[in-house]
mmCIF file of C-alpha atoms in Angstrom:
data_model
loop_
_atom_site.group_PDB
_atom_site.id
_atom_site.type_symbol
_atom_site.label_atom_id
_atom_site.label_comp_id
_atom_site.label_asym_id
_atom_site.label_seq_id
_atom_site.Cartn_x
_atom_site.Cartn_y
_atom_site.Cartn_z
ATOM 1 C CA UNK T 1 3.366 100.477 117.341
ATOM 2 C CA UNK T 2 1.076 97.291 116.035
ATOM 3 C CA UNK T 3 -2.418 97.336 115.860
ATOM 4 C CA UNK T 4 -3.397 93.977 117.243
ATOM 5 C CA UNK T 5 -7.126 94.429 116.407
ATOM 6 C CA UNK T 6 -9.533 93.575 113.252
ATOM 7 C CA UNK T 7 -10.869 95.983 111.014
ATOM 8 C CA UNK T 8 -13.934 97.485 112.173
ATOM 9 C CA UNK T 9 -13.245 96.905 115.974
ATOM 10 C CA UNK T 10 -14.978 98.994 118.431
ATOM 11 C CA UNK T 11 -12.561 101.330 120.320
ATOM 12 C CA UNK T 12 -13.219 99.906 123.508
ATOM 13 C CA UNK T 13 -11.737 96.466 121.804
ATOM 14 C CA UNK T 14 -8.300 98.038 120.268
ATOM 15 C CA UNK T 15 -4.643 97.658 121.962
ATOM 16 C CA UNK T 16 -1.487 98.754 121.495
ATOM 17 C CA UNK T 17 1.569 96.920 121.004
ATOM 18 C CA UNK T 18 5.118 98.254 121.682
ATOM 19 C CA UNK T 19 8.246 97.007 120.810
ATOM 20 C CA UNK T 20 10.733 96.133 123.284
ATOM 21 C CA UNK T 21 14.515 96.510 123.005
ATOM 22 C CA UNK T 22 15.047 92.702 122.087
ATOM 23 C CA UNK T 23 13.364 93.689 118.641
ATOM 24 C CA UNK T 24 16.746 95.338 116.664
ATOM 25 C CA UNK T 25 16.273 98.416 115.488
ATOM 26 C CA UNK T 26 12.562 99.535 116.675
ATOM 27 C CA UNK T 27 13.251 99.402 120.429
ATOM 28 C CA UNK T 28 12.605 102.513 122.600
ATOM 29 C CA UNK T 29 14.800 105.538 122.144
ATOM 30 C CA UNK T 30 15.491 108.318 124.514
ATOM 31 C CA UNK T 31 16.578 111.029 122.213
ATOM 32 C CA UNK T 32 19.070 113.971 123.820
ATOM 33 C CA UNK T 33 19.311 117.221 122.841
ATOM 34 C CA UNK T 34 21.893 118.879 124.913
ATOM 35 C CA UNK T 35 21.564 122.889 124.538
ATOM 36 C CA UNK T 36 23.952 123.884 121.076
ATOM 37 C CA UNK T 37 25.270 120.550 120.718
ATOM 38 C CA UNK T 38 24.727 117.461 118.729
ATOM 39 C CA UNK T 39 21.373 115.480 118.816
ATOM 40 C CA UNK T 40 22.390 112.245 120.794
ATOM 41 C CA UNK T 41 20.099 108.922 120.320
ATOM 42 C CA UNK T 42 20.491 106.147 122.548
ATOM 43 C CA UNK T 43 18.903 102.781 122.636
ATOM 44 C CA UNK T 44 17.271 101.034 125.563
ATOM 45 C CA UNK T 45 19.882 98.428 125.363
ATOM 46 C CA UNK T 46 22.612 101.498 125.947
ATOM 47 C CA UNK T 47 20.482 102.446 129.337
ATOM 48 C CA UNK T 48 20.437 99.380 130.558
ATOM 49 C CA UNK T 49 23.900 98.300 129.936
ATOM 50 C CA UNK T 50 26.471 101.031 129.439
ATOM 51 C CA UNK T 51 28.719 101.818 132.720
ATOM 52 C CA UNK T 52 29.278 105.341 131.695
ATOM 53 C CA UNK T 53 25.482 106.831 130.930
ATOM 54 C CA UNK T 54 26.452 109.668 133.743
ATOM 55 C CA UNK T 55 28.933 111.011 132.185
ATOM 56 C CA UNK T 56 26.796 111.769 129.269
ATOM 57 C CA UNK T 57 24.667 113.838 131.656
ATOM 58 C CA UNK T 58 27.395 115.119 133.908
ATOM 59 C CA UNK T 59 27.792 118.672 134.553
ATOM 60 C CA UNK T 60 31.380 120.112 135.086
ATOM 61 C CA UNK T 61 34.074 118.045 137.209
ATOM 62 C CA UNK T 62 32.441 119.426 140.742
ATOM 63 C CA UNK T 63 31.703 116.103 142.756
ATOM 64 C CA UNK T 64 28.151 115.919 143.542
ATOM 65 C CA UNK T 65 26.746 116.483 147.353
ATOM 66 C CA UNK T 66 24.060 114.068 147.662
ATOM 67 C CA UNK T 67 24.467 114.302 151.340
ATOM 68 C CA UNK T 68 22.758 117.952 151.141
ATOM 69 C CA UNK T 69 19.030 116.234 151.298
ATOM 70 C CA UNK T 70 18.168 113.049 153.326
ATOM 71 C CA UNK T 71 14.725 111.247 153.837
ATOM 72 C CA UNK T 72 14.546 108.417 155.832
ATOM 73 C CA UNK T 73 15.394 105.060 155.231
ATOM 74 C CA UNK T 74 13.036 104.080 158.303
ATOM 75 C CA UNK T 75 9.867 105.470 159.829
ATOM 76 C CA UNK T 76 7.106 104.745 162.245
ATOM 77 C CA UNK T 77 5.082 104.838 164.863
ATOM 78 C CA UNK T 78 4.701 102.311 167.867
ATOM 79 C CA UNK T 79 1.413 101.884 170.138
ATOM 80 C CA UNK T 80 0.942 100.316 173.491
ATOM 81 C CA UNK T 81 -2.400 99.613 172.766
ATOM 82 C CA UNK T 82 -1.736 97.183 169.961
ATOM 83 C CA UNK T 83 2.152 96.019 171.339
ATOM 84 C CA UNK T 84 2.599 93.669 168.635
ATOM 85 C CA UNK T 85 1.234 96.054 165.697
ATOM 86 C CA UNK T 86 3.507 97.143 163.137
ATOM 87 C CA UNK T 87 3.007 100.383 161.269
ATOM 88 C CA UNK T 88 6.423 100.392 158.800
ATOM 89 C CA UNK T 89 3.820 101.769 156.425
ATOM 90 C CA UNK T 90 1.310 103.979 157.798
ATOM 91 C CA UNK T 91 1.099 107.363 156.649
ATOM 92 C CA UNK T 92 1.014 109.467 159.989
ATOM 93 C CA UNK T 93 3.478 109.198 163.282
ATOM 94 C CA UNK T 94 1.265 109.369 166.343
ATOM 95 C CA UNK T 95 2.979 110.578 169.467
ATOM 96 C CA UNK T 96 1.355 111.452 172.655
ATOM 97 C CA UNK T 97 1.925 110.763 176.208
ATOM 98 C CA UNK T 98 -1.589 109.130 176.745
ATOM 99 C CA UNK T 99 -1.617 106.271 175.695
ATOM 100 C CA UNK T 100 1.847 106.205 174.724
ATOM 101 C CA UNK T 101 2.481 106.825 170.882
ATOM 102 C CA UNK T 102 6.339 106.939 169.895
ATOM 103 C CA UNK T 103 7.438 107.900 166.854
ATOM 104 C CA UNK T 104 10.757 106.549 165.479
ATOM 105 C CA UNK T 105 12.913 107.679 162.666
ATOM 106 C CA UNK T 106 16.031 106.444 161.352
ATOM 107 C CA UNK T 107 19.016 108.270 158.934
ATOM 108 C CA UNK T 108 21.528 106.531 157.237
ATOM 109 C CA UNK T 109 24.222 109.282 156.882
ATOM 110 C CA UNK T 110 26.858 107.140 156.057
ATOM 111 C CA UNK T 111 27.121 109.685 153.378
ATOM 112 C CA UNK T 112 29.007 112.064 155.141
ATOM 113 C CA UNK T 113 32.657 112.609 154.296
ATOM 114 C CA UNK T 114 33.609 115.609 156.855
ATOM 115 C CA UNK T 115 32.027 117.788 159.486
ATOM 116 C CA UNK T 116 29.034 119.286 159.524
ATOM 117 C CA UNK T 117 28.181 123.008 159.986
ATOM 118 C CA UNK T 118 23.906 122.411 160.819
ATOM 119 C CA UNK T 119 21.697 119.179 160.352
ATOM 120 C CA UNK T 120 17.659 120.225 160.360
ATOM 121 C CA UNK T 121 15.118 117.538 160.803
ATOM 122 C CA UNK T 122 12.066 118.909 158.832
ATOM 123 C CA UNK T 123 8.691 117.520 159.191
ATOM 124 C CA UNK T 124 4.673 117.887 158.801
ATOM 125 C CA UNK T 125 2.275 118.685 161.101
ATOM 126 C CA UNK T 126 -0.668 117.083 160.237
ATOM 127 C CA UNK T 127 -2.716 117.159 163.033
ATOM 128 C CA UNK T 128 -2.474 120.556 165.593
ATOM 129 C CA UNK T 129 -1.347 120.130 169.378
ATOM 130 C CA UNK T 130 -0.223 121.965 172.224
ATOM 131 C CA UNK T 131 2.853 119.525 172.475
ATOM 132 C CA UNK T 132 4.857 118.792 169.221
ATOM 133 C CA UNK T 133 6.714 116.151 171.330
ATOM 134 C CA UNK T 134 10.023 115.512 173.114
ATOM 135 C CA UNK T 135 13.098 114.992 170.356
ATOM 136 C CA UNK T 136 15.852 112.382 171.108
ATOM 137 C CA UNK T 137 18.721 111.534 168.925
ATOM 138 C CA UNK T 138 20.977 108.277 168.958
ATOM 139 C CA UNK T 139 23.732 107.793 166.337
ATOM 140 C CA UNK T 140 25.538 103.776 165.793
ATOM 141 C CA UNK T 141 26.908 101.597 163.643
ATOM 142 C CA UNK T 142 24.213 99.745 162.906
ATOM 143 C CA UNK T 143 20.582 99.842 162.677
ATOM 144 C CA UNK T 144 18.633 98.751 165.458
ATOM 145 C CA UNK T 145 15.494 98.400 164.388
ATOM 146 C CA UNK T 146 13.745 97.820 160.875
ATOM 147 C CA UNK T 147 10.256 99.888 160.063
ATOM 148 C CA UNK T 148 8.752 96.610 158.277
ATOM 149 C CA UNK T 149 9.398 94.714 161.885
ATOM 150 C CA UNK T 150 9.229 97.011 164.863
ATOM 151 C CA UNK T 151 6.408 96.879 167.152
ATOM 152 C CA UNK T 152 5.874 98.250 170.437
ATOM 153 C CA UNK T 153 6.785 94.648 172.053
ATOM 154 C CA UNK T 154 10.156 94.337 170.515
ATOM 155 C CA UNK T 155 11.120 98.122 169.323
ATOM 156 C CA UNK T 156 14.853 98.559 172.246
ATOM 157 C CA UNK T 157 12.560 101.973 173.174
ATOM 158 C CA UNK T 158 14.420 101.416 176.561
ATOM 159 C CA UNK T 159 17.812 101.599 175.230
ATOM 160 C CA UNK T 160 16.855 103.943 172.660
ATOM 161 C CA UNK T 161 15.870 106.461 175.402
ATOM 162 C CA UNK T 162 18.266 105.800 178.003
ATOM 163 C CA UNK T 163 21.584 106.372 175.317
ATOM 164 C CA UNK T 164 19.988 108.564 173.281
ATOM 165 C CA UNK T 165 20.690 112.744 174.068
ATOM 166 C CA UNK T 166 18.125 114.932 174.291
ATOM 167 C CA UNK T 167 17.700 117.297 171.885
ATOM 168 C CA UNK T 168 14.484 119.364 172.139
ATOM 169 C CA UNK T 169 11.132 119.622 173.158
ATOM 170 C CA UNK T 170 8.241 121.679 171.038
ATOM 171 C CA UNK T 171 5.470 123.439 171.792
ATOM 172 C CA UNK T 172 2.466 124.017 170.358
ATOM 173 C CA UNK T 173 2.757 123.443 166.412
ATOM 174 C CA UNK T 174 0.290 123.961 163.603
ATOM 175 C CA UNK T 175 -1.908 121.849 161.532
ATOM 176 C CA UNK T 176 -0.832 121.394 158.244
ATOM 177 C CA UNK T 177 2.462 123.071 158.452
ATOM 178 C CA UNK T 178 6.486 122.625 158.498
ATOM 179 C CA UNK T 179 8.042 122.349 161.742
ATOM 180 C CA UNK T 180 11.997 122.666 162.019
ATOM 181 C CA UNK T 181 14.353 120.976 164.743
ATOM 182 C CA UNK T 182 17.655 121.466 164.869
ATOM 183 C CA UNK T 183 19.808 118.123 165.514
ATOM 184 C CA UNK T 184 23.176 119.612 164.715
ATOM 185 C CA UNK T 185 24.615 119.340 168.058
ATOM 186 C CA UNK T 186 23.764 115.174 168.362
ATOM 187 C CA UNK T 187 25.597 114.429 164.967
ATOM 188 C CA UNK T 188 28.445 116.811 165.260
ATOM 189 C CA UNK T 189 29.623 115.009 168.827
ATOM 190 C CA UNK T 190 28.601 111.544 167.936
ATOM 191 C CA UNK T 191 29.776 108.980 164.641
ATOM 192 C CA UNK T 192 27.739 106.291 162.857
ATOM 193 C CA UNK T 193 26.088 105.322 159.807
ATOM 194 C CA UNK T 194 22.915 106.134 161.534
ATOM 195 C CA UNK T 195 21.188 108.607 163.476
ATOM 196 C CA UNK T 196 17.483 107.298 164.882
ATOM 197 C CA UNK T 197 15.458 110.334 166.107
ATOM 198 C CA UNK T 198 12.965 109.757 169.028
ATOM 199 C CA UNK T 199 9.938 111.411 168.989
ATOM 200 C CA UNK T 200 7.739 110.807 172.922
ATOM 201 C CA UNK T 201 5.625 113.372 174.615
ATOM 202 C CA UNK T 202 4.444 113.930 178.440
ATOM 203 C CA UNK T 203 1.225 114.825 177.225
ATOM 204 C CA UNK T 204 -2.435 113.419 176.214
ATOM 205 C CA UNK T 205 -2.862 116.277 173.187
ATOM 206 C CA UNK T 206 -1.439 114.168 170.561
ATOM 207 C CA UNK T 207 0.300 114.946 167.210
ATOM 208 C CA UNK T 208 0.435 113.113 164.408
ATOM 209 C CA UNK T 209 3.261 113.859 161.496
ATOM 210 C CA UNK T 210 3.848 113.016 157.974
ATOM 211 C CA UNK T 211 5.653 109.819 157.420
ATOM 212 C CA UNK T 212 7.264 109.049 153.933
ATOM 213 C CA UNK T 213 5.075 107.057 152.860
ATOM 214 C CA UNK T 214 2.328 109.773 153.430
ATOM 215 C CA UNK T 215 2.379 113.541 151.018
ATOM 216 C CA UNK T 216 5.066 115.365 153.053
ATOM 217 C CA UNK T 217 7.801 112.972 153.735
ATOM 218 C CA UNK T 218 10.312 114.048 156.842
ATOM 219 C CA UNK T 219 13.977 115.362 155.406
ATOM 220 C CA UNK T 220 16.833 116.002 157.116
ATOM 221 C CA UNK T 221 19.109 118.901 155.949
ATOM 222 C CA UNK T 222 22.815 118.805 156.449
ATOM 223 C CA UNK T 223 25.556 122.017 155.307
#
């Protein structure tokens, strides 16, 4: 660490200067102390470049499920009002029937190696409503939309809806709460790398959820 400012200086006029990695022997250090072992120090340069940091972390020979635990990779909402609005990074799904807010989410769960046993779509009801909305779930290949482009003009809602399978419809849900929907059936009989859940409703009391780029980010849970 270099003081960069004159004697006498105000505080308000001091910096700090760190050293990077490029200057030998005072670059950053993360310094490991696994429990009853060895102290281990490794240089910046070692993080950045060595192929083999995991296995300084790894934990046993057990292959690690990081299928367990999915967010999305896409989320949003799509309005009739504004039909060539994109919201790839609002903060709340809106769906209703009135005017017509549908929310779309998308899984990539090319991740999974074998059959599954239960998949849970979790997310957070922001907003309260008599009508948590009407769940669809469509599995393929290859993504058909993108959150950064969709809009209500060019989002394929029709052939979302008309291959999708139903899956379930909720009732009255709770502000500021978790709500649970069970997709297991929709990814046990279908394959793909991605699963796109639907969310429409019939009615005008509308619901708004967490998106992932708001606090409580939707997860999907597969055993």
């Amino acid at each position: 660490m270099i003081p960069s400012a004159a004697a006498r200086a105000s505080c308000d006029d001091l910096r700090l200067i760190f050293a990077s990695k490029e200057l030998n022997g005072f670059g950053p250090q993360l310094v490991v102390v696994p429990k009853n072992e060895a102290l281990i120090t490794l240089e910046s340069s070692m993080l950045m470049n060595s192929s083999t940091d995991a296995e300084l972390f790894a934990q046993g020979d057990e292959e690690v499920d990081d299928c367990n635990t999915l967010t999305p990779s896409d989320d949003t909402f799509v309005s009739p009002n504004l039909k060539d609005m994109n919201y790839g990074h609002a903060t709340e799904l809106f769906v209703d029937g009135r005017p017509g807010h549908i929310a779309l989410l998308q899984f990539d769960v090319s991740c999974l190696k074998s059959s599954l046993t239960s998949a849970v779509l979790n997310l957070y009801a922001i907003d309260s409503s008599q009508n948590g909305g009407v769940f669809h779930a469509i599995t393929g290949d290859v993504s058909m939309w993108d959150e950064d482009m969709v809009t209500y003009d060019n989002a394929p809602l029709s052939s979302l809806l008309s291959n999708s399978r139903y899956v379930k419809s909720l009732r009255k849900v709770r502000s500021h709460t978790w709500v649970e929907v069970d997709i297991t059936e929709a990814l046990s009989t279908s394959t793909g790398k991605y699963v796109t859940i639907i969310i429409d409703s019939t009615s005008e009391n509308r619901v708004s959820y967490s998106s992932k780029e708001g606090e409580h980010s939707p997860y999907l849970v597969i055993n």
